[in-house]
Amino acid sequence: MQHYKNKTKTSEDKKKKVTIAQAFKTIIWPRRNLVFIGLILIVLSRLSSLVLPWKSKALLDDVIPNKDYDQLYNLLLIVGIAILVQSITSFLLTKILSVQAQYLISELRAQVQKKVLSLPIRFFDNTKSGELVSRIMTDVEGVRNLIGTGLVQMVGGTITAVISLILLVNISLSMTLFVLVPVAIFGVIALKAFGYIRPIFRKRGVINAQVTGRLTETLAGVRVIKAFNAEEQENKAFEEGVERLFQNVKKSLTATAIMTSTSTFLLGIASTGIMGIGGYKIMMGELTVGDFLSFTLLLGFMIAPIVQMSNIGSQLTEALAGLDRTEELMNMTTEEDSENRTIILDKIDGHLEFKDVSFQYEEDKEVLHNIDFTAPPGSVTALVGSSGSGKSTIAGLVATFLNPKSGMVTIDHQDLSKVNLSSYRQHLGVVLQDEFLFEGTIRENILFPKPNASEEELQHAVKAAYVNEFTDRFDDGLDTLIGERGVKLSGGQRQRLAIARAILADPKIIILDEATSNLDTESEGLIQKSLSELTKNRTTIVIAHRLSTIKKADQILVVEAGRIAERGSHEELIAKQGRYFDLYTYQAKI
């Protein structure tokens, strides 16, 4: 089973990349005051760090030969103050910028999660939840290097290198020029390496999301895995994903190692050359011992930031690669089209109508063809038919999870494609076949659509859905923990809990997708009573395979191959002895 196949590079490599200029405009500039303070602190820190090499010349050339104790004490005081300034600025840098960077990460995560929840259902159908978790939690982490110490250190390092270079030229132009040759070669190699590393970091985000996605699925489906004795194949699939992640990390580490070793070699050559040239100049009397010591120390201050920039450059490259993927999500079209969805529904009667509606998931593959029907306020419309006939697609259109390819779905004679989604969905209730429950208590799950509901409203929903029939047997009652996805409850109990949740929401339109399919005979009898209460005075769309549960529906639509093959009441369709009659009599025999 190949869960982690390499995707083609075309779509991944051609995607628009976030530039430093864009990152500066959207992330750094809005926080320019903090960054400016950071730059001032880093400049103070770097300048104070240059005091020691600067004063070392005076120590060797003036203080020691002249045995000037007063100047020695002054020199020590100046160096001590410089070290204190360096320590304080270093602390403030971490305190201000690193904390702000973490705040930015949390802010970005919240923005990305908000964006993800605003995307249409189709996006989630094609994307693993674990993959999205990775993109929300991991991709944004790199921005700490933009607003945090990374970028500021790069700027500070540049300032230090430039000041050191000026001081080096002042001491010896020839020695400085000799050093600049290997430094320039290293700079060219580093730029090439960063261009090579960025796609690797971007690909790492993709692989990490895929591996996380698969792992999330594995943990969620652990019962199925154990039931089919499939641990070995799942382990193998995960190992393949981890191996791909390792190979990606190995590539970036190799590139970084090449940069580091190249810098060590080139700068080592420079240092060796300086020893020779400096020694010769001292012997010739062209350079003092103090000048040579200052030059050597300043050379370290010029080279250290350059070497450090290879690491910082990798961090910034990783940050931009993460922003690339984050930007992809943020640029996706949300389902709430504010330009076209301008109709606000304060209240609705529940008059639902399909007018010549067709729909397709893929180009040139229609799954619904010219669907026409009207569901008056308070009526029950049942959708029946074989699997894959289009029943759930019709329900998806009613729930506004999908939009018609052609034709129109209307609510109270308003085009649903132009209605503000939030204003419509506040009047919508859904009970699914495989109802999703959140980890927590029974009470929390029922209160989910209406957290501020009164205890009286809660108890009404509990009794109407016969939830109390089983919670009364639990020691903690409604405060019983149900485990992830309600794993501690039976199918019938989960279904009743979901119905109680829908009753509490008090919607005007109800979609019941196989709402009684997971129930035993006793539970089904209880639920049928509560569903009668739930559907009263509400427009209801029911998808049912158990045809015995929809005898009282106002209209039954038999959907076959994306078309309405028959319509009418139970008695009318039985009398026709058509497709519905065949389905019903077949189930009756079973």
JSON list of C-alpha atoms in Angstrom, two decimals, residues 180-388:
[
{"chain": "A", "resi": 180, "resn": "LEU", "atom": "CA", "xyz": [37.90, 39.37, 1.18]},
{"chain": "A", "resi": 181, "resn": "VAL", "atom": "CA", "xyz": [38.69, 36.89, -1.64]},
{"chain": "A", "resi": 182, "resn": "PRO", "atom": "CA", "xyz": [37.68, 33.68, 0.25]},
{"chain": "A", "resi": 183, "resn": "VAL", "atom": "CA", "xyz": [34.80, 35.57, 1.91]},
{"chain": "A", "resi": 184, "resn": "ALA", "atom": "CA", "xyz": [33.41, 36.55, -1.51]},
{"chain": "A", "resi": 185, "resn": "ILE", "atom": "CA", "xyz": [33.73, 32.94, -2.77]},
{"chain": "A", "resi": 186, "resn": "PHE", "atom": "CA", "xyz": [31.83, 31.72, 0.31]},
{"chain": "A", "resi": 187, "resn": "GLY", "atom": "CA", "xyz": [29.10, 34.34, -0.29]},
{"chain": "A", "resi": 188, "resn": "VAL", "atom": "CA", "xyz": [28.52, 33.07, -3.84]},
{"chain": "A", "resi": 189, "resn": "ILE", "atom": "CA", "xyz": [28.35, 29.43, -2.63]},
{"chain": "A", "resi": 190, "resn": "ALA", "atom": "CA", "xyz": [25.91, 30.39, 0.16]},
{"chain": "A", "resi": 191, "resn": "LEU", "atom": "CA", "xyz": [23.54, 32.18, -2.25]},
{"chain": "A", "resi": 192, "resn": "LYS", "atom": "CA", "xyz": [23.49, 29.14, -4.55]},
{"chain": "A", "resi": 193, "resn": "ALA", "atom": "CA", "xyz": [22.86, 26.86, -1.58]},
{"chain": "A", "resi": 194, "resn": "PHE", "atom": "CA", "xyz": [19.89, 28.92, -0.34]},
{"chain": "A", "resi": 195, "resn": "GLY", "atom": "CA", "xyz": [18.29, 28.70, -3.78]},
{"chain": "A", "resi": 196, "resn": "TYR", "atom": "CA", "xyz": [18.72, 24.91, -3.63]},
{"chain": "A", "resi": 197, "resn": "ILE", "atom": "CA", "xyz": [17.46, 24.54, -0.05]},
{"chain": "A", "resi": 198, "resn": "ARG", "atom": "CA", "xyz": [14.17, 26.47, -0.30]},
{"chain": "A", "resi": 199, "resn": "PRO", "atom": "CA", "xyz": [12.33, 23.90, -2.47]},
{"chain": "A", "resi": 200, "resn": "ILE", "atom": "CA", "xyz": [13.59, 21.20, -0.08]},
{"chain": "A", "resi": 201, "resn": "PHE", "atom": "CA", "xyz": [12.05, 22.97, 2.90]},
{"chain": "A", "resi": 202, "resn": "ARG", "atom": "CA", "xyz": [8.83, 23.49, 0.94]},
{"chain": "A", "resi": 203, "resn": "LYS", "atom": "CA", "xyz": [8.71, 19.80, 0.03]},
{"chain": "A", "resi": 204, "resn": "ARG", "atom": "CA", "xyz": [9.37, 18.93, 3.67]},
{"chain": "A", "resi": 205, "resn": "GLY", "atom": "CA", "xyz": [6.19, 20.73, 4.66]},
{"chain": "A", "resi": 206, "resn": "VAL", "atom": "CA", "xyz": [4.24, 18.64, 2.13]},
{"chain": "A", "resi": 207, "resn": "ILE", "atom": "CA", "xyz": [5.78, 15.34, 3.28]},
{"chain": "A", "resi": 208, "resn": "ASN", "atom": "CA", "xyz": [5.33, 16.20, 6.95]},
{"chain": "A", "resi": 209, "resn": "ALA", "atom": "CA", "xyz": [1.66, 16.99, 6.33]},
{"chain": "A", "resi": 210, "resn": "GLN", "atom": "CA", "xyz": [1.16, 13.68, 4.47]},
{"chain": "A", "resi": 211, "resn": "VAL", "atom": "CA", "xyz": [2.85, 11.66, 7.21]},
{"chain": "A", "resi": 212, "resn": "THR", "atom": "CA", "xyz": [0.88, 13.46, 9.93]},
{"chain": "A", "resi": 213, "resn": "GLY", "atom": "CA", "xyz": [-2.33, 12.94, 7.95]},
{"chain": "A", "resi": 214, "resn": "ARG", "atom": "CA", "xyz": [-1.77, 9.22, 7.63]},
{"chain": "A", "resi": 215, "resn": "LEU", "atom": "CA", "xyz": [-0.80, 8.89, 11.30]},
{"chain": "A", "resi": 216, "resn": "THR", "atom": "CA", "xyz": [-3.99, 10.69, 12.34]},
{"chain": "A", "resi": 217, "resn": "GLU", "atom": "CA", "xyz": [-6.05, 8.29, 10.20]},
{"chain": "A", "resi": 218, "resn": "THR", "atom": "CA", "xyz": [-4.21, 5.30, 11.66]},
{"chain": "A", "resi": 219, "resn": "LEU", "atom": "CA", "xyz": [-4.90, 6.35, 15.25]},
{"chain": "A", "resi": 220, "resn": "ALA", "atom": "CA", "xyz": [-8.56, 7.15, 14.48]},
{"chain": "A", "resi": 221, "resn": "GLY", "atom": "CA", "xyz": [-9.03, 3.76, 12.77]},
{"chain": "A", "resi": 222, "resn": "VAL", "atom": "CA", "xyz": [-7.11, 1.65, 15.27]},
{"chain": "A", "resi": 223, "resn": "ARG", "atom": "CA", "xyz": [-10.07, -0.68, 15.86]},
{"chain": "A", "resi": 224, "resn": "VAL", "atom": "CA", "xyz": [-10.34, -1.48, 12.15]},
{"chain": "A", "resi": 225, "resn": "ILE", "atom": "CA", "xyz": [-6.58, -1.98, 11.92]},
{"chain": "A", "resi": 226, "resn": "LYS", "atom": "CA", "xyz": [-6.54, -4.42, 14.83]},
{"chain": "A", "resi": 227, "resn": "ALA", "atom": "CA", "xyz": [-9.68, -6.20, 13.64]},
{"chain": "A", "resi": 228, "resn": "PHE", "atom": "CA", "xyz": [-8.06, -6.95, 10.26]},
{"chain": "A", "resi": 229, "resn": "ASN", "atom": "CA", "xyz": [-4.64, -7.67, 11.78]},
{"chain": "A", "resi": 230, "resn": "ALA", "atom": "CA", "xyz": [-3.20, -4.85, 9.65]},
{"chain": "A", "resi": 231, "resn": "GLU", "atom": "CA", "xyz": [-0.65, -3.43, 12.11]},
{"chain": "A", "resi": 232, "resn": "GLU", "atom": "CA", "xyz": [2.28, -4.57, 9.97]},
{"chain": "A", "resi": 233, "resn": "GLN", "atom": "CA", "xyz": [1.13, -2.81, 6.80]},
{"chain": "A", "resi": 234, "resn": "GLU", "atom": "CA", "xyz": [0.34, 0.37, 8.73]},
{"chain": "A", "resi": 235, "resn": "ASN", "atom": "CA", "xyz": [3.79, 0.27, 10.33]},
{"chain": "A", "resi": 236, "resn": "LYS", "atom": "CA", "xyz": [5.33, -0.18, 6.89]},
{"chain": "A", "resi": 237, "resn": "ALA", "atom": "CA", "xyz": [3.32, 2.71, 5.45]},
{"chain": "A", "resi": 238, "resn": "PHE", "atom": "CA", "xyz": [4.41, 4.99, 8.30]},
{"chain": "A", "resi": 239, "resn": "GLU", "atom": "CA", "xyz": [8.04, 3.89, 7.96]},
{"chain": "A", "resi": 240, "resn": "GLU", "atom": "CA", "xyz": [7.93, 4.78, 4.25]},
{"chain": "A", "resi": 241, "resn": "GLY", "atom": "CA", "xyz": [6.66, 8.26, 5.09]},
{"chain": "A", "resi": 242, "resn": "VAL", "atom": "CA", "xyz": [9.27, 8.74, 7.81]},
{"chain": "A", "resi": 243, "resn": "GLU", "atom": "CA", "xyz": [11.97, 7.58, 5.38]},
{"chain": "A", "resi": 244, "resn": "ARG", "atom": "CA", "xyz": [10.88, 10.19, 2.84]},
{"chain": "A", "resi": 245, "resn": "LEU", "atom": "CA", "xyz": [11.00, 12.82, 5.57]},
{"chain": "A", "resi": 246, "resn": "PHE", "atom": "CA", "xyz": [14.49, 11.65, 6.56]},
{"chain": "A", "resi": 247, "resn": "GLN", "atom": "CA", "xyz": [15.75, 11.81, 2.96]},
{"chain": "A", "resi": 248, "resn": "ASN", "atom": "CA", "xyz": [14.42, 15.36, 2.68]},
{"chain": "A", "resi": 249, "resn": "VAL", "atom": "CA", "xyz": [16.10, 16.43, 5.94]},
{"chain": "A", "resi": 250, "resn": "LYS", "atom": "CA", "xyz": [19.30, 14.72, 4.81]},
{"chain": "A", "resi": 251, "resn": "LYS", "atom": "CA", "xyz": [19.34, 16.83, 1.64]},
{"chain": "A", "resi": 252, "resn": "SER", "atom": "CA", "xyz": [19.01, 20.09, 3.57]},
{"chain": "A", "resi": 253, "resn": "LEU", "atom": "CA", "xyz": [21.59, 19.00, 6.17]},
{"chain": "A", "resi": 254, "resn": "THR", "atom": "CA", "xyz": [24.00, 18.05, 3.39]},
{"chain": "A", "resi": 255, "resn": "ALA", "atom": "CA", "xyz": [23.61, 21.45, 1.73]},
{"chain": "A", "resi": 256, "resn": "THR", "atom": "CA", "xyz": [24.06, 23.21, 5.08]},
{"chain": "A", "resi": 257, "resn": "ALA", "atom": "CA", "xyz": [27.09, 21.03, 5.89]},
{"chain": "A", "resi": 258, "resn": "ILE", "atom": "CA", "xyz": [28.65, 21.93, 2.53]},
{"chain": "A", "resi": 259, "resn": "MET", "atom": "CA", "xyz": [28.22, 25.62, 3.34]},
{"chain": "A", "resi": 260, "resn": "THR", "atom": "CA", "xyz": [29.65, 25.20, 6.85]},
{"chain": "A", "resi": 261, "resn": "SER", "atom": "CA", "xyz": [32.65, 23.13, 5.76]},
{"chain": "A", "resi": 262, "resn": "THR", "atom": "CA", "xyz": [33.31, 25.48, 2.84]},
{"chain": "A", "resi": 263, "resn": "SER", "atom": "CA", "xyz": [33.28, 28.45, 5.20]},
{"chain": "A", "resi": 264, "resn": "THR", "atom": "CA", "xyz": [35.62, 26.63, 7.60]},
{"chain": "A", "resi": 265, "resn": "PHE", "atom": "CA", "xyz": [38.04, 25.80, 4.77]},
{"chain": "A", "resi": 266, "resn": "LEU", "atom": "CA", "xyz": [38.03, 29.20, 3.04]},
{"chain": "A", "resi": 267, "resn": "LEU", "atom": "CA", "xyz": [38.15, 31.21, 6.23]},
{"chain": "A", "resi": 268, "resn": "GLY", "atom": "CA", "xyz": [40.80, 28.88, 7.61]},
{"chain": "A", "resi": 269, "resn": "ILE", "atom": "CA", "xyz": [42.92, 29.67, 4.56]},
{"chain": "A", "resi": 270, "resn": "ALA", "atom": "CA", "xyz": [42.31, 33.36, 5.18]},
{"chain": "A", "resi": 271, "resn": "SER", "atom": "CA", "xyz": [43.37, 33.05, 8.84]},
{"chain": "A", "resi": 272, "resn": "THR", "atom": "CA", "xyz": [46.51, 31.11, 7.87]},
{"chain": "A", "resi": 273, "resn": "GLY", "atom": "CA", "xyz": [47.39, 33.75, 5.30]},
{"chain": "A", "resi": 274, "resn": "ILE", "atom": "CA", "xyz": [46.87, 36.52, 7.84]},
{"chain": "A", "resi": 275, "resn": "MET", "atom": "CA", "xyz": [49.23, 34.80, 10.26]},
{"chain": "A", "resi": 276, "resn": "GLY", "atom": "CA", "xyz": [51.92, 34.75, 7.58]},
{"chain": "A", "resi": 277, "resn": "ILE", "atom": "CA", "xyz": [51.35, 38.27, 6.27]},
{"chain": "A", "resi": 278, "resn": "GLY", "atom": "CA", "xyz": [50.90, 39.72, 9.76]},
{"chain": "A", "resi": 279, "resn": "GLY", "atom": "CA", "xyz": [54.01, 37.99, 11.10]},
{"chain": "A", "resi": 280, "resn": "TYR", "atom": "CA", "xyz": [56.03, 39.28, 8.15]},
{"chain": "A", "resi": 281, "resn": "LYS", "atom": "CA", "xyz": [54.75, 42.87, 8.61]},
{"chain": "A", "resi": 282, "resn": "ILE", "atom": "CA", "xyz": [55.55, 42.82, 12.35]},
{"chain": "A", "resi": 283, "resn": "MET", "atom": "CA", "xyz": [59.07, 41.61, 11.65]},
{"chain": "A", "resi": 284, "resn": "MET", "atom": "CA", "xyz": [59.44, 44.32, 9.03]},
{"chain": "A", "resi": 285, "resn": "GLY", "atom": "CA", "xyz": [58.17, 46.91, 11.46]},
{"chain": "A", "resi": 286, "resn": "GLU", "atom": "CA", "xyz": [55.12, 47.76, 9.33]},
{"chain": "A", "resi": 287, "resn": "LEU", "atom": "CA", "xyz": [52.68, 46.49, 11.97]},
{"chain": "A", "resi": 288, "resn": "THR", "atom": "CA", "xyz": [52.64, 46.58, 15.77]},
{"chain": "A", "resi": 289, "resn": "VAL", "atom": "CA", "xyz": [51.72, 43.61, 17.95]},
{"chain": "A", "resi": 290, "resn": "GLY", "atom": "CA", "xyz": [48.64, 45.58, 19.09]},
{"chain": "A", "resi": 291, "resn": "ASP", "atom": "CA", "xyz": [47.61, 46.17, 15.47]},
{"chain": "A", "resi": 292, "resn": "PHE", "atom": "CA", "xyz": [47.96, 42.46, 14.71]},
{"chain": "A", "resi": 293, "resn": "LEU", "atom": "CA", "xyz": [45.92, 41.41, 17.77]},
{"chain": "A", "resi": 294, "resn": "SER", "atom": "CA", "xyz": [43.22, 43.98, 16.94]},
{"chain": "A", "resi": 295, "resn": "PHE", "atom": "CA", "xyz": [43.17, 42.84, 13.31]},
{"chain": "A", "resi": 296, "resn": "THR", "atom": "CA", "xyz": [42.85, 39.18, 14.37]},
{"chain": "A", "resi": 297, "resn": "LEU", "atom": "CA", "xyz": [40.02, 39.91, 16.80]},
{"chain": "A", "resi": 298, "resn": "LEU", "atom": "CA", "xyz": [38.21, 42.21, 14.38]},
{"chain": "A", "resi": 299, "resn": "LEU", "atom": "CA", "xyz": [38.59, 39.59, 11.65]},
{"chain": "A", "resi": 300, "resn": "GLY", "atom": "CA", "xyz": [36.67, 37.20, 13.91]},
{"chain": "A", "resi": 301, "resn": "PHE", "atom": "CA", "xyz": [33.96, 39.81, 14.36]},
{"chain": "A", "resi": 302, "resn": "MET", "atom": "CA", "xyz": [33.69, 40.25, 10.59]},
{"chain": "A", "resi": 303, "resn": "ILE", "atom": "CA", "xyz": [33.76, 36.56, 9.73]},
{"chain": "A", "resi": 304, "resn": "ALA", "atom": "CA", "xyz": [31.52, 35.24, 12.56]},
{"chain": "A", "resi": 305, "resn": "PRO", "atom": "CA", "xyz": [28.38, 37.03, 11.29]},
{"chain": "A", "resi": 306, "resn": "ILE", "atom": "CA", "xyz": [29.09, 35.78, 7.76]},
{"chain": "A", "resi": 307, "resn": "VAL", "atom": "CA", "xyz": [29.31, 32.19, 8.97]},
{"chain": "A", "resi": 308, "resn": "GLN", "atom": "CA", "xyz": [26.29, 32.76, 11.21]},
{"chain": "A", "resi": 309, "resn": "MET", "atom": "CA", "xyz": [24.38, 34.07, 8.22]},
{"chain": "A", "resi": 310, "resn": "SER", "atom": "CA", "xyz": [24.54, 30.61, 6.63]},
{"chain": "A", "resi": 311, "resn": "ASN", "atom": "CA", "xyz": [22.47, 29.29, 9.57]},
{"chain": "A", "resi": 312, "resn": "ILE", "atom": "CA", "xyz": [20.23, 32.35, 9.68]},
{"chain": "A", "resi": 313, "resn": "GLY", "atom": "CA", "xyz": [19.81, 32.15, 5.91]},
{"chain": "A", "resi": 314, "resn": "SER", "atom": "CA", "xyz": [18.63, 28.54, 6.26]},
{"chain": "A", "resi": 315, "resn": "GLN", "atom": "CA", "xyz": [16.17, 29.62, 8.95]},
{"chain": "A", "resi": 316, "resn": "LEU", "atom": "CA", "xyz": [14.82, 32.45, 6.79]},
{"chain": "A", "resi": 317, "resn": "THR", "atom": "CA", "xyz": [14.59, 30.09, 3.82]},
{"chain": "A", "resi": 318, "resn": "GLU", "atom": "CA", "xyz": [12.60, 27.64, 5.96]},
{"chain": "A", "resi": 319, "resn": "ALA", "atom": "CA", "xyz": [10.38, 30.50, 7.15]},
{"chain": "A", "resi": 320, "resn": "LEU", "atom": "CA", "xyz": [9.65, 31.62, 3.57]},
{"chain": "A", "resi": 321, "resn": "ALA", "atom": "CA", "xyz": [8.96, 28.02, 2.48]},
{"chain": "A", "resi": 322, "resn": "GLY", "atom": "CA", "xyz": [6.42, 27.70, 5.33]},
{"chain": "A", "resi": 323, "resn": "LEU", "atom": "CA", "xyz": [4.87, 31.03, 4.35]},
{"chain": "A", "resi": 324, "resn": "ASP", "atom": "CA", "xyz": [4.58, 29.77, 0.76]},
{"chain": "A", "resi": 325, "resn": "ARG", "atom": "CA", "xyz": [2.31, 26.96, 1.93]},
{"chain": "A", "resi": 326, "resn": "THR", "atom": "CA", "xyz": [0.46, 29.18, 4.38]},
{"chain": "A", "resi": 327, "resn": "GLU", "atom": "CA", "xyz": [-0.14, 31.73, 1.63]},
{"chain": "A", "resi": 328, "resn": "GLU", "atom": "CA", "xyz": [-1.60, 28.96, -0.55]},
{"chain": "A", "resi": 329, "resn": "LEU", "atom": "CA", "xyz": [-4.28, 28.31, 2.07]},
{"chain": "A", "resi": 330, "resn": "MET", "atom": "CA", "xyz": [-4.92, 31.99, 2.76]},
{"chain": "A", "resi": 331, "resn": "ASN", "atom": "CA", "xyz": [-5.48, 32.67, -0.95]},
{"chain": "A", "resi": 332, "resn": "MET", "atom": "CA", "xyz": [-8.10, 29.93, -1.36]},
{"chain": "A", "resi": 333, "resn": "THR", "atom": "CA", "xyz": [-11.66, 31.01, -2.10]},
{"chain": "A", "resi": 334, "resn": "THR", "atom": "CA", "xyz": [-13.97, 30.73, 0.90]},
{"chain": "A", "resi": 335, "resn": "GLU", "atom": "CA", "xyz": [-17.47, 29.31, 0.63]},
{"chain": "A", "resi": 336, "resn": "GLU", "atom": "CA", "xyz": [-18.93, 32.55, 1.98]},
{"chain": "A", "resi": 337, "resn": "ASP", "atom": "CA", "xyz": [-18.86, 34.74, -1.14]},
{"chain": "A", "resi": 338, "resn": "SER", "atom": "CA", "xyz": [-19.51, 38.18, 0.37]},
{"chain": "A", "resi": 339, "resn": "GLU", "atom": "CA", "xyz": [-19.92, 39.83, -3.05]},
{"chain": "A", "resi": 340, "resn": "ASN", "atom": "CA", "xyz": [-22.65, 37.48, -4.30]},
{"chain": "A", "resi": 341, "resn": "ARG", "atom": "CA", "xyz": [-24.16, 36.17, -1.05]},
{"chain": "A", "resi": 342, "resn": "THR", "atom": "CA", "xyz": [-25.78, 39.43, 0.02]},
{"chain": "A", "resi": 343, "resn": "ILE", "atom": "CA", "xyz": [-29.25, 38.24, 1.12]},
{"chain": "A", "resi": 344, "resn": "ILE", "atom": "CA", "xyz": [-29.58, 38.09, 4.92]},
{"chain": "A", "resi": 345, "resn": "LEU", "atom": "CA", "xyz": [-32.31, 35.85, 6.36]},
{"chain": "A", "resi": 346, "resn": "ASP", "atom": "CA", "xyz": [-33.52, 37.00, 9.77]},
{"chain": "A", "resi": 347, "resn": "LYS", "atom": "CA", "xyz": [-36.23, 34.35, 9.86]},
{"chain": "A", "resi": 348, "resn": "ILE", "atom": "CA", "xyz": [-37.54, 31.75, 7.44]},
{"chain": "A", "resi": 349, "resn": "ASP", "atom": "CA", "xyz": [-40.75, 29.83, 6.85]},
{"chain": "A", "resi": 350, "resn": "GLY", "atom": "CA", "xyz": [-38.93, 26.87, 5.32]},
{"chain": "A", "resi": 351, "resn": "HIS", "atom": "CA", "xyz": [-40.33, 26.84, 1.77]},
{"chain": "A", "resi": 352, "resn": "LEU", "atom": "CA", "xyz": [-37.70, 24.84, -0.10]},
{"chain": "A", "resi": 353, "resn": "GLU", "atom": "CA", "xyz": [-37.68, 24.39, -3.87]},
{"chain": "A", "resi": 354, "resn": "PHE", "atom": "CA", "xyz": [-35.41, 22.77, -6.46]},
{"chain": "A", "resi": 355, "resn": "LYS", "atom": "CA", "xyz": [-35.79, 24.27, -9.95]},
{"chain": "A", "resi": 356, "resn": "ASP", "atom": "CA", "xyz": [-34.22, 22.21, -12.74]},
{"chain": "A", "resi": 357, "resn": "VAL", "atom": "CA", "xyz": [-31.10, 21.56, -10.66]},
{"chain": "A", "resi": 358, "resn": "SER", "atom": "CA", "xyz": [-28.11, 19.70, -12.09]},
{"chain": "A", "resi": 359, "resn": "PHE", "atom": "CA", "xyz": [-24.82, 19.04, -10.30]},
{"chain": "A", "resi": 360, "resn": "GLN", "atom": "CA", "xyz": [-21.42, 17.51, -11.01]},
{"chain": "A", "resi": 361, "resn": "TYR", "atom": "CA", "xyz": [-18.40, 16.76, -8.83]},
{"chain": "A", "resi": 362, "resn": "GLU", "atom": "CA", "xyz": [-16.11, 16.38, -11.85]},
{"chain": "A", "resi": 363, "resn": "GLU", "atom": "CA", "xyz": [-16.15, 18.00, -15.25]},
{"chain": "A", "resi": 364, "resn": "ASP", "atom": "CA", "xyz": [-18.60, 16.34, -17.67]},
{"chain": "A", "resi": 365, "resn": "LYS", "atom": "CA", "xyz": [-19.77, 13.82, -15.03]},
{"chain": "A", "resi": 366, "resn": "GLU", "atom": "CA", "xyz": [-23.19, 14.94, -13.85]},
{"chain": "A", "resi": 367, "resn": "VAL", "atom": "CA", "xyz": [-24.56, 13.16, -10.80]},
{"chain": "A", "resi": 368, "resn": "LEU", "atom": "CA", "xyz": [-27.88, 15.06, -10.69]},
{"chain": "A", "resi": 369, "resn": "HIS", "atom": "CA", "xyz": [-29.97, 15.80, -13.78]},
{"chain": "A", "resi": 370, "resn": "ASN", "atom": "CA", "xyz": [-32.74, 18.41, -13.84]},
{"chain": "A", "resi": 371, "resn": "ILE", "atom": "CA", "xyz": [-34.09, 17.84, -10.31]},
{"chain": "A", "resi": 372, "resn": "ASP", "atom": "CA", "xyz": [-37.44, 19.57, -9.65]},
{"chain": "A", "resi": 373, "resn": "PHE", "atom": "CA", "xyz": [-39.43, 19.40, -6.42]},
{"chain": "A", "resi": 374, "resn": "THR", "atom": "CA", "xyz": [-41.03, 21.61, -3.79]},
{"chain": "A", "resi": 375, "resn": "ALA", "atom": "CA", "xyz": [-40.95, 21.05, -0.03]},
{"chain": "A", "resi": 376, "resn": "PRO", "atom": "CA", "xyz": [-43.58, 23.32, 1.60]},
{"chain": "A", "resi": 377, "resn": "PRO", "atom": "CA", "xyz": [-43.00, 24.70, 5.13]},
{"chain": "A", "resi": 378, "resn": "GLY", "atom": "CA", "xyz": [-43.40, 22.03, 7.80]},
{"chain": "A", "resi": 379, "resn": "SER", "atom": "CA", "xyz": [-43.49, 19.15, 5.29]},
{"chain": "A", "resi": 380, "resn": "VAL", "atom": "CA", "xyz": [-41.47, 15.92, 5.30]},
{"chain": "A", "resi": 381, "resn": "THR", "atom": "CA", "xyz": [-39.77, 14.95, 2.03]},
{"chain": "A", "resi": 382, "resn": "ALA", "atom": "CA", "xyz": [-38.18, 11.51, 1.91]},
{"chain": "A", "resi": 383, "resn": "LEU", "atom": "CA", "xyz": [-35.42, 10.60, -0.55]},
{"chain": "A", "resi": 384, "resn": "VAL", "atom": "CA", "xyz": [-35.10, 6.90, -1.33]},
{"chain": "A", "resi": 385, "resn": "GLY", "atom": "CA", "xyz": [-33.18, 4.93, -3.91]},
{"chain": "A", "resi": 386, "resn": "SER", "atom": "CA", "xyz": [-30.14, 2.76, -4.39]},
{"chain": "A", "resi": 387, "resn": "SER", "atom": "CA", "xyz": [-26.66, 3.76, -3.15]},
{"chain": "A", "resi": 388, "resn": "GLY", "atom": "CA", "xyz": [-24.97, 6.35, -5.34]}
]
